Amino acid sequence: MSETAVINNHQDEIENTSTGLSNKKLMMWLFLASDVMFFGAFISTYLIYRGKSLVGPYPSEVLDIPITTVSTFILLMSSLAMVLALHYLKENEKNKATLWILGVVLLGTIFMGFQFYEFNHFAHLGLTPRTNIFGTTFFILTGLHGGHVTIGILWMAFLAYGSHKGTLRSDNAIDLEIAGLYWHFVDIVWIIIFTVIYLISANDMPPAGSELLIH
Amino acid sequence: MTTKPATKSLVFPRFFPRPNSKTGIWSWIATVDHKKIGTLYGITSFFWFIVAGLEALLIRIQLSQANNDFLSPDMYNSLFTMHGTTMIFLVVMPLSAAFFNWLIPLQIGARDVAFPRLNALSYWIFLFGSILINFSWITGEAPNGGWFGYAPNSGVTFNPGKGMTYWVVGLNVLGISSIAAGLNFVTTIINMRAPGMSMFKMPIFTWMTLVTSILIILALPILAVAGIQLQTDRIYGTHFFNSLGGGDPVMWQHIFWLFGHPEVYILILPAMGIVSEVLPTFARKPIFGYSFVVFAGAVIGFMGWFVWSHHMFTVGLGPAANSAFSISTMLIAVPTGIKIFNWLGTLWGGSIRFNTAMLFSLGFIAMFTIGGLSGVMHASPPTDAQQQDTYFVVAHFHYVLFGGALLGIFSGIYFWWPKFTGYFLNEKIGKLNFIFMLIGFNIQFGPMHWLGMDGMPRRIYTYAENMGWEGSNLAATIGGFILGVGVLLFIYNVIYSMIHKEVAGADPWDGRTLEWSTSSPPPEHDFDEIPQVKFRDDFWFKKYPETIKEYYEHGEIEEDTEDKLSEKSNHEDEIHLPDMSYYPFILGVGIAILGAGFLSNIYIIAISVPIMIWGLLGWSMEPVNDPHPDGH
Amino acid sequence: MKKLLKKLFYHDGNGWWNLPKNMSGKPNPPYEGPIGGPWLIKMINLMTYGGKSHAGPRFYIIVGIFLAIITALEVWAFELESELAILYIPILLILALIKFVAVVAFYMHLRFDNRFFSYVFASGMIVGTVVFSLLLFISEAAYMTR
């Protein structure tokens, strides 16, 4: 696809703005900057409270890296599906676009399934948000990330329906593009969470002397 | 784009026809017009201003004499908590938002904001959130943990009951509204400027709105985080701020003030913008050092992030942190000082008219300087250790927030009232209003300085007789009532103006910026023709082209003419305004019910979900403009 | 010098800090970075269609594979945690950063899109990173000295 074609597709929307940038896209980027602060605050809360649990289960007892690696991989691939969907939508290949959007929905749902399994499994091991500070920070942070993914899935499902009906087309591909930005952002938040919560603290042991602190 | 086929869109069944009434209640509920939304913001937040003012008077009556038992201690706690929360989140922020709504499209020469429906949504969420948080008065469990809600005092262990839950849920709902408005205004200012209006030709008020909105976008999510953490602590028993579970109450202070300090600048920057518009108009000179004012605002917005720990000097963060934050706090006084000197420079040599708006602005400069100086005093940790939690701090932030933000906003009201309504506010009553407010304010808050130095702590409901605080406290109470008379005079002035209808023309003050170029009140589409901007203070130079030479070197004007935009905007013969929509209202109701659900039980949350889905789906499938019946 | 000051502060507002008037059609210039030399430039231009338009599926899939490989590396590092010792956390953070940049630059199109979007997102990232690093530092210092 040539460069001019891209511009023409957006012509309607951008012709009235002072910078020539799309309003919706600009707002989505601003929102993402805002969400950076949201997740930033939660991740720092997690890091500050890391290793300060007074009672178990501790991260090393519950976190399961192989399973989370699979779910991380699935979320990464959903980003790939997302970007392909956008590409085909701009190329006016309706069926492929719809299929890839559905792929995003499917992969996102599988990811949520993993998260549901994980939460359930942790609860069986005796870790709930009320158990200790690790449980508190872990569940609220990953839970809110899951909430973001869920919203993304619903949004994608709506767009898939639109693409199927032919109302989402190359000339309003911006709607899919901003949804895609949101989706990729959720993905990069997970990249950080996977590193910070899972890989870095998966071997965290009880803090030294914690038995004494309780008394 | 005539060859483009009409875009199909999904259709969501409408339970009501799309509203199009110009009058009556529906014209307000379904409005997407930035002027109407601005009016709604103004009226609502003024109502809360009266409520919070009455709360303050009750507090003052209680403190007027030693060992008073006018209020119970519990009631006193609720009153000062709600006074602070209401004044900050329901008065100063939304009053600024009222000005943003009214003025930004007018000042940048646009017909509306970038997302009119989102704008309406922000208002409705704000309204319902404010009702939600004040509903606690009816249930008899008003929040009582202070407007900063320090943990663990705000936790469920030390503060059982629903009070602080109302507070935290209410703030979360209000946060959504503020973020939505912030996104909207940044996009509007960046993307909707009139042809030729580059960033550095924008009025200062627009610049300050931009900085404020960026701060809102980046700071309010942190409040949401603090709110969610406290909410889960209170409702679901998590341990974020519970030291028995491994949490740390100091975390709350960090996260709250990480939001709280940028918030201070969110409150004051719009007032600075207003003053920077009023002074040049009444001094009949362009603002002195435009770029410095703009950069100082931007620098304040940036440095405001790195000073939060000065609220926590007595926590014991260690000497390194205390000194670093002490230095950054002192440094942030520099850009503020730059602004004050620029305002003075604007007045220098001008032909000044002392209108009410001008008087309020001058009052702003004086009072804000006093408040700023006492602020620099607590930038030093040893001094702060003496002043922490005393009335000195109360005096400081009232000088900044009332003497600063609110006097600035009143100046703006007197300045733009003719533009908003088409009628003048009475000047004589206005001056009386100013005198009462300024004198009352100083009698009320001046004595608090030495009360604080004398060691009177904040947030106590009474004090002993032999402390020597009675005289000053009585004076403060009397000052409070004088201030109250000032506010009553303002209300009288509004009524007077509505009855006597002294007509103001399009440009009553000989203004400088674009909003004065359209009629008063502006037509629904703001500008008959989108203005072409060549200069900063463009409207002034259109009126007085002979003054161009004074401010522009020859040759620079040639460069300017390159700014001419494509012919397209000149040939725009139709005016497209977004159609009205009731979905923002519905979505706002849904979000309010969701908030109420967190306060009561899960079934109410279940009710809110279909309402929100209805609002969202209807919204996203509704085109901005319905196709016209004539196939246009 | 005078010109510089004029650009910064002059009254007519035509200096720096202006947003370009219409930049929608202008993509970022092709990669000319110091690392990699002509070969890398050629490769990247080939994959991103000259950096002009949005890249094609081939490029996206390559990025996807790259992301998967980095994830595998991360897990491998996890297996070697005791050997890596003090290097473990920095290595993980760098790998995460690479993934982060890859997604933001290529999947979110910041590499191909207008620079202004990069500025918007970067400003949020910078404020966030600095403020929260400071917060971590202060909390940790206060915790150690308690």
PDB file of N, CA and C in Angstrom, chain A residues 37-49 129 133 136-138 140-141 144, chain B residues 149 151 154-156 167-169 172 221-242 248-256 258, chain C residues 132 135:
ATOM      1  N   MET A  37       0.950   6.133  34.328  1.00  0.00           N
ATOM      2  CA  MET A  37       1.046   6.537  35.722  1.00  0.00           C
ATOM      3  C   MET A  37       0.246   5.591  36.611  1.00  0.00           C
ATOM      4  N   PHE A  38      -0.896   5.132  36.086  1.00  0.00           N
ATOM      5  CA  PHE A  38      -1.747   4.227  36.859  1.00  0.00           C
ATOM      6  C   PHE A  38      -1.004   2.940  37.183  1.00  0.00           C
ATOM      7  N   PHE A  39      -0.485   2.275  36.140  1.00  0.00           N
ATOM      8  CA  PHE A  39       0.214   1.021  36.393  1.00  0.00           C
ATOM      9  C   PHE A  39       1.554   1.270  37.074  1.00  0.00           C
ATOM     10  N   GLY A  40       2.177   2.412  36.750  1.00  0.00           N
ATOM     11  CA  GLY A  40       3.429   2.739  37.414  1.00  0.00           C
ATOM     12  C   GLY A  40       3.264   2.770  38.920  1.00  0.00           C
ATOM     13  N   ALA A  41       2.183   3.394  39.377  1.00  0.00           N
ATOM     14  CA  ALA A  41       1.969   3.483  40.824  1.00  0.00           C
ATOM     15  C   ALA A  41       1.747   2.096  41.410  1.00  0.00           C
ATOM     16  N   PHE A  42       0.994   1.244  40.709  1.00  0.00           N
ATOM     17  CA  PHE A  42       0.748  -0.090  41.261  1.00  0.00           C
ATOM     18  C   PHE A  42       2.014  -0.934  41.267  1.00  0.00           C
ATOM     19  N   ILE A  43       2.793  -0.836  40.178  1.00  0.00           N
ATOM     20  CA  ILE A  43       4.014  -1.642  40.133  1.00  0.00           C
ATOM     21  C   ILE A  43       4.984  -1.170  41.203  1.00  0.00           C
ATOM     22  N   SER A  44       5.079   0.164  41.412  1.00  0.00           N
ATOM     23  CA  SER A  44       5.989   0.599  42.480  1.00  0.00           C
ATOM     24  C   SER A  44       5.481   0.148  43.833  1.00  0.00           C
ATOM     25  N   THR A  45       4.159   0.165  44.027  1.00  0.00           N
ATOM     26  CA  THR A  45       3.642  -0.350  45.289  1.00  0.00           C
ATOM     27  C   THR A  45       4.098  -1.791  45.498  1.00  0.00           C
ATOM     28  N   TYR A  46       3.988  -2.580  44.411  1.00  0.00           N
ATOM     29  CA  TYR A  46       4.403  -3.977  44.521  1.00  0.00           C
ATOM     30  C   TYR A  46       5.874  -4.064  44.911  1.00  0.00           C
ATOM     31  N   LEU A  47       6.706  -3.251  44.224  1.00  0.00           N
ATOM     32  CA  LEU A  47       8.150  -3.354  44.466  1.00  0.00           C
ATOM     33  C   LEU A  47       8.503  -2.911  45.879  1.00  0.00           C
ATOM     34  N   ILE A  48       7.822  -1.844  46.349  1.00  0.00           N
ATOM     35  CA  ILE A  48       8.139  -1.369  47.696  1.00  0.00           C
ATOM     36  C   ILE A  48       7.759  -2.419  48.732  1.00  0.00           C
ATOM     37  N   TYR A  49       6.670  -3.114  48.486  1.00  0.00           N
ATOM     38  CA  TYR A  49       6.222  -4.123  49.446  1.00  0.00           C
ATOM     39  C   TYR A  49       6.840  -5.485  49.194  1.00  0.00           C
ATOM     40  N   PRO A 129      -6.065 -12.138  48.522  1.00  0.00           N
ATOM     41  CA  PRO A 129      -5.639 -10.753  48.779  1.00  0.00           C
ATOM     42  C   PRO A 129      -5.532 -10.451  50.264  1.00  0.00           C
ATOM     43  N   ILE A 133       0.853  -9.315  52.407  1.00  0.00           N
ATOM     44  CA  ILE A 133       1.032  -8.144  51.545  1.00  0.00           C
ATOM     45  C   ILE A 133       1.392  -8.567  50.136  1.00  0.00           C
ATOM     46  N   THR A 136      -1.954  -9.227  48.570  1.00  0.00           N
ATOM     47  CA  THR A 136      -2.639  -7.970  48.316  1.00  0.00           C
ATOM     48  C   THR A 136      -2.135  -7.313  47.043  1.00  0.00           C
ATOM     49  N   THR A 137      -0.814  -7.098  46.974  1.00  0.00           N
ATOM     50  CA  THR A 137      -0.282  -6.363  45.831  1.00  0.00           C
ATOM     51  C   THR A 137      -0.401  -7.185  44.558  1.00  0.00           C
ATOM     52  N   PHE A 138      -0.154  -8.507  44.662  1.00  0.00           N
ATOM     53  CA  PHE A 138      -0.201  -9.341  43.471  1.00  0.00           C
ATOM     54  C   PHE A 138      -1.596  -9.373  42.860  1.00  0.00           C
ATOM     55  N   ILE A 140      -4.271  -7.442  43.317  1.00  0.00           N
ATOM     56  CA  ILE A 140      -4.867  -6.195  42.847  1.00  0.00           C
ATOM     57  C   ILE A 140      -4.193  -5.744  41.550  1.00  0.00           C
ATOM     58  N   LEU A 141      -2.872  -5.877  41.470  1.00  0.00           N
ATOM     59  CA  LEU A 141      -2.182  -5.449  40.241  1.00  0.00           C
ATOM     60  C   LEU A 141      -2.561  -6.324  39.057  1.00  0.00           C
ATOM     61  N   LEU A 144      -6.259  -5.884  38.113  1.00  0.00           N
ATOM     62  CA  LEU A 144      -6.586  -4.686  37.333  1.00  0.00           C
ATOM     63  C   LEU A 144      -6.074  -4.816  35.907  1.00  0.00           C
TER      64      LEU A 144
ATOM     65  N   GLY B 149      -7.130  11.960  53.904  1.00  0.00           N
ATOM     66  CA  GLY B 149      -7.443  10.587  54.280  1.00  0.00           C
ATOM     67  C   GLY B 149      -6.270   9.756  54.742  1.00  0.00           C
ATOM     68  N   ALA B 151      -3.837   7.190  56.035  1.00  0.00           N
ATOM     69  CA  ALA B 151      -3.868   5.870  56.652  1.00  0.00           C
ATOM     70  C   ALA B 151      -2.970   5.932  57.882  1.00  0.00           C
ATOM     71  N   SER B 154      -7.699   6.423  58.138  1.00  0.00           N
ATOM     72  CA  SER B 154      -8.816   6.255  57.215  1.00  0.00           C
ATOM     73  C   SER B 154      -9.147   4.788  57.004  1.00  0.00           C
ATOM     74  N   GLY B 155      -8.345   3.889  57.590  1.00  0.00           N
ATOM     75  CA  GLY B 155      -8.604   2.464  57.432  1.00  0.00           C
ATOM     76  C   GLY B 155      -9.798   2.029  58.262  1.00  0.00           C
ATOM     77  N   VAL B 156     -10.232   0.821  57.990  1.00  0.00           N
ATOM     78  CA  VAL B 156     -11.482   0.383  58.603  1.00  0.00           C
ATOM     79  C   VAL B 156     -11.288   0.109  60.103  1.00  0.00           C
ATOM     80  N   TRP B 167     -16.117   8.657  50.841  1.00  0.00           N
ATOM     81  CA  TRP B 167     -15.095   9.595  50.382  1.00  0.00           C
ATOM     82  C   TRP B 167     -14.281   8.987  49.248  1.00  0.00           C
ATOM     83  N   VAL B 168     -13.819   7.750  49.470  1.00  0.00           N
ATOM     84  CA  VAL B 168     -12.885   7.168  48.505  1.00  0.00           C
ATOM     85  C   VAL B 168     -13.605   6.800  47.213  1.00  0.00           C
ATOM     86  N   VAL B 169     -14.835   6.267  47.341  1.00  0.00           N
ATOM     87  CA  VAL B 169     -15.572   5.929  46.120  1.00  0.00           C
ATOM     88  C   VAL B 169     -15.929   7.204  45.362  1.00  0.00           C
ATOM     89  N   ASN B 172     -12.971   8.455  43.487  1.00  0.00           N
ATOM     90  CA  ASN B 172     -12.668   7.668  42.297  1.00  0.00           C
ATOM     91  C   ASN B 172     -13.589   8.028  41.150  1.00  0.00           C
ATOM     92  N   PRO B 221      -4.579   9.651  37.721  1.00  0.00           N
ATOM     93  CA  PRO B 221      -4.485   8.194  37.839  1.00  0.00           C
ATOM     94  C   PRO B 221      -3.851   7.763  39.157  1.00  0.00           C
ATOM     95  N   ILE B 222      -2.926   8.574  39.684  1.00  0.00           N
ATOM     96  CA  ILE B 222      -2.279   8.191  40.940  1.00  0.00           C
ATOM     97  C   ILE B 222      -3.288   8.290  42.077  1.00  0.00           C
ATOM     98  N   LEU B 223      -4.174   9.301  42.017  1.00  0.00           N
ATOM     99  CA  LEU B 223      -5.241   9.363  43.017  1.00  0.00           C
ATOM    100  C   LEU B 223      -6.126   8.133  42.890  1.00  0.00           C
ATOM    101  N   ALA B 224      -6.372   7.724  41.629  1.00  0.00           N
ATOM    102  CA  ALA B 224      -7.192   6.528  41.434  1.00  0.00           C
ATOM    103  C   ALA B 224      -6.530   5.326  42.081  1.00  0.00           C
ATOM    104  N   VAL B 225      -5.203   5.231  41.945  1.00  0.00           N
ATOM    105  CA  VAL B 225      -4.484   4.111  42.554  1.00  0.00           C
ATOM    106  C   VAL B 225      -4.634   4.161  44.069  1.00  0.00           C
ATOM    107  N   ALA B 226      -4.363   5.346  44.645  1.00  0.00           N
ATOM    108  CA  ALA B 226      -4.518   5.477  46.090  1.00  0.00           C
ATOM    109  C   ALA B 226      -5.942   5.120  46.494  1.00  0.00           C
ATOM    110  N   GLY B 227      -6.908   5.624  45.717  1.00  0.00           N
ATOM    111  CA  GLY B 227      -8.312   5.352  46.027  1.00  0.00           C
ATOM    112  C   GLY B 227      -8.632   3.872  45.964  1.00  0.00           C
ATOM    113  N   ILE B 228      -8.143   3.201  44.896  1.00  0.00           N
ATOM    114  CA  ILE B 228      -8.439   1.770  44.762  1.00  0.00           C
ATOM    115  C   ILE B 228      -7.810   1.004  45.916  1.00  0.00           C
ATOM    116  N   GLN B 229      -6.591   1.385  46.280  1.00  0.00           N
ATOM    117  CA  GLN B 229      -5.928   0.666  47.370  1.00  0.00           C
ATOM    118  C   GLN B 229      -6.675   0.847  48.680  1.00  0.00           C
ATOM    119  N   LEU B 230      -7.077   2.090  48.970  1.00  0.00           N
ATOM    120  CA  LEU B 230      -7.807   2.314  50.215  1.00  0.00           C
ATOM    121  C   LEU B 230      -9.165   1.626  50.170  1.00  0.00           C
ATOM    122  N   GLN B 231      -9.779   1.676  48.978  1.00  0.00           N
ATOM    123  CA  GLN B 231     -11.095   1.066  48.834  1.00  0.00           C
ATOM    124  C   GLN B 231     -11.027  -0.435  49.064  1.00  0.00           C
ATOM    125  N   THR B 232     -10.019  -1.100  48.467  1.00  0.00           N
ATOM    126  CA  THR B 232      -9.927  -2.548  48.686  1.00  0.00           C
ATOM    127  C   THR B 232      -9.564  -2.824  50.143  1.00  0.00           C
ATOM    128  N   ASP B 233      -8.739  -1.962  50.742  1.00  0.00           N
ATOM    129  CA  ASP B 233      -8.439  -2.141  52.163  1.00  0.00           C
ATOM    130  C   ASP B 233      -9.715  -2.073  52.988  1.00  0.00           C
ATOM    131  N   ARG B 234     -10.549  -1.101  52.674  1.00  0.00           N
ATOM    132  CA  ARG B 234     -11.742  -0.894  53.493  1.00  0.00           C
ATOM    133  C   ARG B 234     -12.802  -1.931  53.210  1.00  0.00           C
ATOM    134  N   ILE B 235     -12.982  -2.273  51.919  1.00  0.00           N
ATOM    135  CA  ILE B 235     -14.119  -3.122  51.578  1.00  0.00           C
ATOM    136  C   ILE B 235     -13.743  -4.599  51.608  1.00  0.00           C
ATOM    137  N   TYR B 236     -12.545  -4.941  51.063  1.00  0.00           N
ATOM    138  CA  TYR B 236     -12.222  -6.357  50.923  1.00  0.00           C
ATOM    139  C   TYR B 236     -11.159  -6.827  51.898  1.00  0.00           C
ATOM    140  N   GLY B 237     -10.682  -5.948  52.769  1.00  0.00           N
ATOM    141  CA  GLY B 237      -9.742  -6.407  53.786  1.00  0.00           C
ATOM    142  C   GLY B 237      -8.350  -6.704  53.278  1.00  0.00           C
ATOM    143  N   THR B 238      -7.879  -5.988  52.253  1.00  0.00           N
ATOM    144  CA  THR B 238      -6.491  -6.170  51.846  1.00  0.00           C
ATOM    145  C   THR B 238      -5.587  -5.399  52.814  1.00  0.00           C
ATOM    146  N   HIS B 239      -4.273  -5.435  52.564  1.00  0.00           N
ATOM    147  CA  HIS B 239      -3.338  -4.928  53.573  1.00  0.00           C
ATOM    148  C   HIS B 239      -2.468  -3.780  53.097  1.00  0.00           C
ATOM    149  N   PHE B 240      -2.903  -3.034  52.068  1.00  0.00           N
ATOM    150  CA  PHE B 240      -2.001  -2.008  51.534  1.00  0.00           C
ATOM    151  C   PHE B 240      -1.468  -1.088  52.631  1.00  0.00           C
ATOM    152  N   PHE B 241      -2.356  -0.643  53.515  1.00  0.00           N
ATOM    153  CA  PHE B 241      -1.924   0.334  54.512  1.00  0.00           C
ATOM    154  C   PHE B 241      -2.071  -0.200  55.920  1.00  0.00           C
ATOM    155  N   ASN B 242      -2.120  -1.532  56.019  1.00  0.00           N
ATOM    156  CA  ASN B 242      -2.354  -2.148  57.311  1.00  0.00           C
ATOM    157  C   ASN B 242      -1.051  -2.776  57.782  1.00  0.00           C
ATOM    158  N   ASP B 248       2.206  -0.574  54.875  1.00  0.00           N
ATOM    159  CA  ASP B 248       2.918   0.545  55.468  1.00  0.00           C
ATOM    160  C   ASP B 248       2.083   1.815  55.283  1.00  0.00           C
ATOM    161  N   PRO B 249       1.616   2.406  56.360  1.00  0.00           N
ATOM    162  CA  PRO B 249       0.785   3.618  56.223  1.00  0.00           C
ATOM    163  C   PRO B 249       1.516   4.758  55.522  1.00  0.00           C
ATOM    164  N   VAL B 250       2.844   4.759  55.601  1.00  0.00           N
ATOM    165  CA  VAL B 250       3.572   5.845  54.933  1.00  0.00           C
ATOM    166  C   VAL B 250       3.374   5.784  53.417  1.00  0.00           C
ATOM    167  N   MET B 251       3.151   4.566  52.912  1.00  0.00           N
ATOM    168  CA  MET B 251       2.881   4.407  51.482  1.00  0.00           C
ATOM    169  C   MET B 251       1.720   5.292  51.044  1.00  0.00           C
ATOM    170  N   TRP B 252       0.679   5.353  51.887  1.00  0.00           N
ATOM    171  CA  TRP B 252      -0.472   6.181  51.538  1.00  0.00           C
ATOM    172  C   TRP B 252      -0.036   7.625  51.374  1.00  0.00           C
ATOM    173  N   GLN B 253       0.776   8.084  52.316  1.00  0.00           N
ATOM    174  CA  GLN B 253       1.207   9.478  52.216  1.00  0.00           C
ATOM    175  C   GLN B 253       1.981   9.701  50.940  1.00  0.00           C
ATOM    176  N   HIS B 254       2.863   8.749  50.600  1.00  0.00           N
ATOM    177  CA  HIS B 254       3.626   8.903  49.361  1.00  0.00           C
ATOM    178  C   HIS B 254       2.693   8.978  48.165  1.00  0.00           C
ATOM    179  N   ILE B 255       1.832   7.980  48.054  1.00  0.00           N
ATOM    180  CA  ILE B 255       1.013   7.934  46.847  1.00  0.00           C
ATOM    181  C   ILE B 255       0.050   9.102  46.821  1.00  0.00           C
ATOM    182  N   PHE B 256      -0.508   9.434  47.994  1.00  0.00           N
ATOM    183  CA  PHE B 256      -1.463  10.536  47.992  1.00  0.00           C
ATOM    184  C   PHE B 256      -0.783  11.839  47.613  1.00  0.00           C
ATOM    185  N   LEU B 258       2.024  12.188  45.956  1.00  0.00           N
ATOM    186  CA  LEU B 258       2.464  12.133  44.562  1.00  0.00           C
ATOM    187  C   LEU B 258       1.390  12.703  43.667  1.00  0.00           C
TER     188      LEU B 258
ATOM    189  N   PHE C 132       8.555   7.513  39.884  1.00  0.00           N
ATOM    190  CA  PHE C 132       8.409   6.269  40.641  1.00  0.00           C
ATOM    191  C   PHE C 132       9.777   5.707  41.050  1.00  0.00           C
ATOM    192  N   LEU C 135      10.461   7.478  44.101  1.00  0.00           N
ATOM    193  CA  LEU C 135       9.644   6.936  45.185  1.00  0.00           C
ATOM    194  C   LEU C 135      10.254   5.652  45.727  1.00  0.00           C
TER     195      LEU C 135
END
